[in-house]
């Protein structure tokens, strides 16, 4: 764009900030998974949970597959409910996680 960068400068792209940029994401701080469906999908490089380019995370495919399989396995057998009064506070470390964990109750489907 129109940002001047000095030669040999270190430039960082911080996913935590990128994924909350108001100019890229309407209601950037809300959990809205439907934003990834249909014609309103995010523009290229606006969502990079595993980084991008030559230094992309080697565990990308494994991580995505593992997450889908784990959730599918649990959801087939259990109803998952988060505690009603719980407010999730995200913490940015090496990966994004809830500050105090995620207190849920699992109950078998009847």
mmCIF file of C-alpha atoms in Angstrom:
data_model
loop_
_atom_site.group_PDB
_atom_site.id
_atom_site.type_symbol
_atom_site.label_atom_id
_atom_site.label_comp_id
_atom_site.label_asym_id
_atom_site.label_seq_id
_atom_site.Cartn_x
_atom_site.Cartn_y
_atom_site.Cartn_z
ATOM 1 C CA UNK A 1 0.000 0.000 0.000
ATOM 2 C CA UNK A 2 1.114 3.503 0.754
ATOM 3 C CA UNK A 3 3.166 2.694 3.854
ATOM 4 C CA UNK A 4 6.881 3.451 3.538
ATOM 5 C CA UNK A 5 9.113 0.671 4.858
ATOM 6 C CA UNK A 6 12.837 1.183 5.321
ATOM 7 C CA UNK A 7 15.171 -1.321 3.631
ATOM 8 C CA UNK A 8 15.974 -4.280 5.917
ATOM 9 C CA UNK A 9 13.148 -3.305 8.293
ATOM 10 C CA UNK A 10 11.423 -6.046 10.268
ATOM 11 C CA UNK A 11 7.742 -6.206 9.354
ATOM 12 C CA UNK A 12 5.405 -8.376 11.412
ATOM 13 C CA UNK A 13 1.884 -9.459 10.618
ATOM 14 C CA UNK A 14 0.117 -10.226 13.884
ATOM 15 C CA UNK A 15 -2.881 -12.525 13.294
ATOM 16 C CA UNK A 16 -4.428 -11.469 16.634
ATOM 17 C CA UNK A 17 -4.692 -7.897 15.335
ATOM 18 C CA UNK A 18 -5.389 -8.786 11.701
ATOM 19 C CA UNK A 19 -8.331 -11.007 12.678
ATOM 20 C CA UNK A 20 -9.843 -8.114 14.674
ATOM 21 C CA UNK A 21 -9.338 -5.326 12.121
ATOM 22 C CA UNK A 22 -12.586 -3.373 11.823
ATOM 23 C CA UNK A 23 -11.842 -2.462 8.189
ATOM 24 C CA UNK A 24 -11.664 -6.171 7.238
ATOM 25 C CA UNK A 25 -14.274 -7.701 9.536
ATOM 26 C CA UNK A 26 -17.723 -6.341 10.360
ATOM 27 C CA UNK A 27 -18.244 -6.928 14.099
ATOM 28 C CA UNK A 28 -14.609 -8.034 14.304
ATOM 29 C CA UNK A 29 -14.781 -8.938 17.995
ATOM 30 C CA UNK A 30 -17.843 -11.172 17.704
ATOM 31 C CA UNK A 31 -17.800 -14.926 17.172
ATOM 32 C CA UNK A 32 -19.627 -15.262 13.867
ATOM 33 C CA UNK A 33 -18.594 -18.490 12.086
ATOM 34 C CA UNK A 34 -21.141 -17.838 9.319
ATOM 35 C CA UNK A 35 -18.851 -15.080 8.010
ATOM 36 C CA UNK A 36 -16.786 -17.857 6.366
ATOM 37 C CA UNK A 37 -19.709 -19.121 4.267
ATOM 38 C CA UNK A 38 -21.210 -17.911 1.015
ATOM 39 C CA UNK A 39 -20.322 -14.827 -1.005
ATOM 40 C CA UNK A 40 -19.252 -12.783 2.041
ATOM 41 C CA UNK A 41 -16.211 -14.961 2.692
ATOM 42 C CA UNK A 42 -13.097 -13.117 3.904
ATOM 43 C CA UNK A 43 -10.789 -11.636 1.314
ATOM 44 C CA UNK A 44 -7.463 -13.358 0.669
ATOM 45 C CA UNK A 45 -4.884 -13.028 3.462
ATOM 46 C CA UNK A 46 -7.326 -11.467 5.934
ATOM 47 C CA UNK A 47 -7.586 -14.699 7.943
ATOM 48 C CA UNK A 48 -4.300 -16.534 8.542
ATOM 49 C CA UNK A 49 -4.592 -18.720 11.666
ATOM 50 C CA UNK A 50 -1.536 -20.766 10.645
ATOM 51 C CA UNK A 51 0.434 -17.884 9.090
ATOM 52 C CA UNK A 52 0.985 -17.607 5.346
ATOM 53 C CA UNK A 53 3.728 -17.768 2.746
ATOM 54 C CA UNK A 54 7.064 -19.590 3.024
ATOM 55 C CA UNK A 55 6.876 -19.772 6.833
ATOM 56 C CA UNK A 56 3.403 -21.256 7.056
ATOM 57 C CA UNK A 57 2.910 -23.626 9.969
ATOM 58 C CA UNK A 58 3.975 -27.163 9.115
ATOM 59 C CA UNK A 59 1.123 -28.452 11.283
ATOM 60 C CA UNK A 60 -1.642 -26.677 9.317
ATOM 61 C CA UNK A 61 -3.192 -29.750 7.690
ATOM 62 C CA UNK A 62 -2.746 -31.885 10.800
ATOM 63 C CA UNK A 63 -4.167 -29.194 13.106
ATOM 64 C CA UNK A 64 -7.248 -28.561 10.984
ATOM 65 C CA UNK A 65 -7.912 -32.271 10.486
ATOM 66 C CA UNK A 66 -7.428 -33.037 14.167
ATOM 67 C CA UNK A 67 -9.762 -30.220 15.237
ATOM 68 C CA UNK A 68 -12.532 -31.322 12.867
ATOM 69 C CA UNK A 69 -12.215 -34.996 13.836
ATOM 70 C CA UNK A 70 -12.176 -34.277 17.568
ATOM 71 C CA UNK A 71 -15.195 -32.001 17.410
ATOM 72 C CA UNK A 72 -17.106 -34.393 15.143
ATOM 73 C CA UNK A 73 -16.377 -37.353 17.421
ATOM 74 C CA UNK A 74 -17.493 -35.487 20.540
ATOM 75 C CA UNK A 75 -20.560 -33.934 18.864
ATOM 76 C CA UNK A 76 -21.769 -37.322 17.587
ATOM 77 C CA UNK A 77 -22.007 -38.662 21.124
ATOM 78 C CA UNK A 78 -22.580 -35.610 23.303
ATOM 79 C CA UNK A 79 -24.432 -32.350 23.548
ATOM 80 C CA UNK A 80 -21.934 -29.625 24.440
ATOM 81 C CA UNK A 81 -23.079 -26.683 26.559
ATOM 82 C CA UNK A 82 -20.983 -23.862 27.897
ATOM 83 C CA UNK A 83 -21.867 -22.545 31.342
ATOM 84 C CA UNK A 84 -24.550 -19.869 30.830
ATOM 85 C CA UNK A 85 -22.875 -17.194 32.965
ATOM 86 C CA UNK A 86 -19.400 -17.742 31.501
ATOM 87 C CA UNK A 87 -17.775 -15.009 29.435
ATOM 88 C CA UNK A 88 -14.940 -16.168 27.183
ATOM 89 C CA UNK A 89 -11.888 -13.888 27.280
ATOM 90 C CA UNK A 90 -9.385 -14.631 24.522
ATOM 91 C CA UNK A 91 -5.678 -14.612 25.346
ATOM 92 C CA UNK A 92 -3.078 -14.351 22.621
ATOM 93 C CA UNK A 93 -0.041 -16.500 23.258
ATOM 94 C CA UNK A 94 1.606 -18.792 20.732
ATOM 95 C CA UNK A 95 -1.957 -19.855 19.969
ATOM 96 C CA UNK A 96 -5.251 -18.202 20.811
ATOM 97 C CA UNK A 97 -6.956 -19.672 23.871
ATOM 98 C CA UNK A 98 -9.607 -18.797 26.455
ATOM 99 C CA UNK A 99 -8.118 -17.083 29.543
ATOM 100 C CA UNK A 100 -9.741 -19.356 32.144
ATOM 101 C CA UNK A 101 -10.270 -22.449 30.004
ATOM 102 C CA UNK A 102 -13.661 -23.422 28.613
ATOM 103 C CA UNK A 103 -16.070 -24.813 31.214
ATOM 104 C CA UNK A 104 -18.544 -27.024 29.380
ATOM 105 C CA UNK A 105 -20.960 -29.747 30.290
ATOM 106 C CA UNK A 106 -21.225 -32.838 28.111
ATOM 107 C CA UNK A 107 -24.424 -34.836 28.136
ATOM 108 C CA UNK A 108 -25.222 -37.873 26.031
ATOM 109 C CA UNK A 109 -27.688 -37.427 23.177
ATOM 110 C CA UNK A 110 -30.960 -39.050 24.101
#
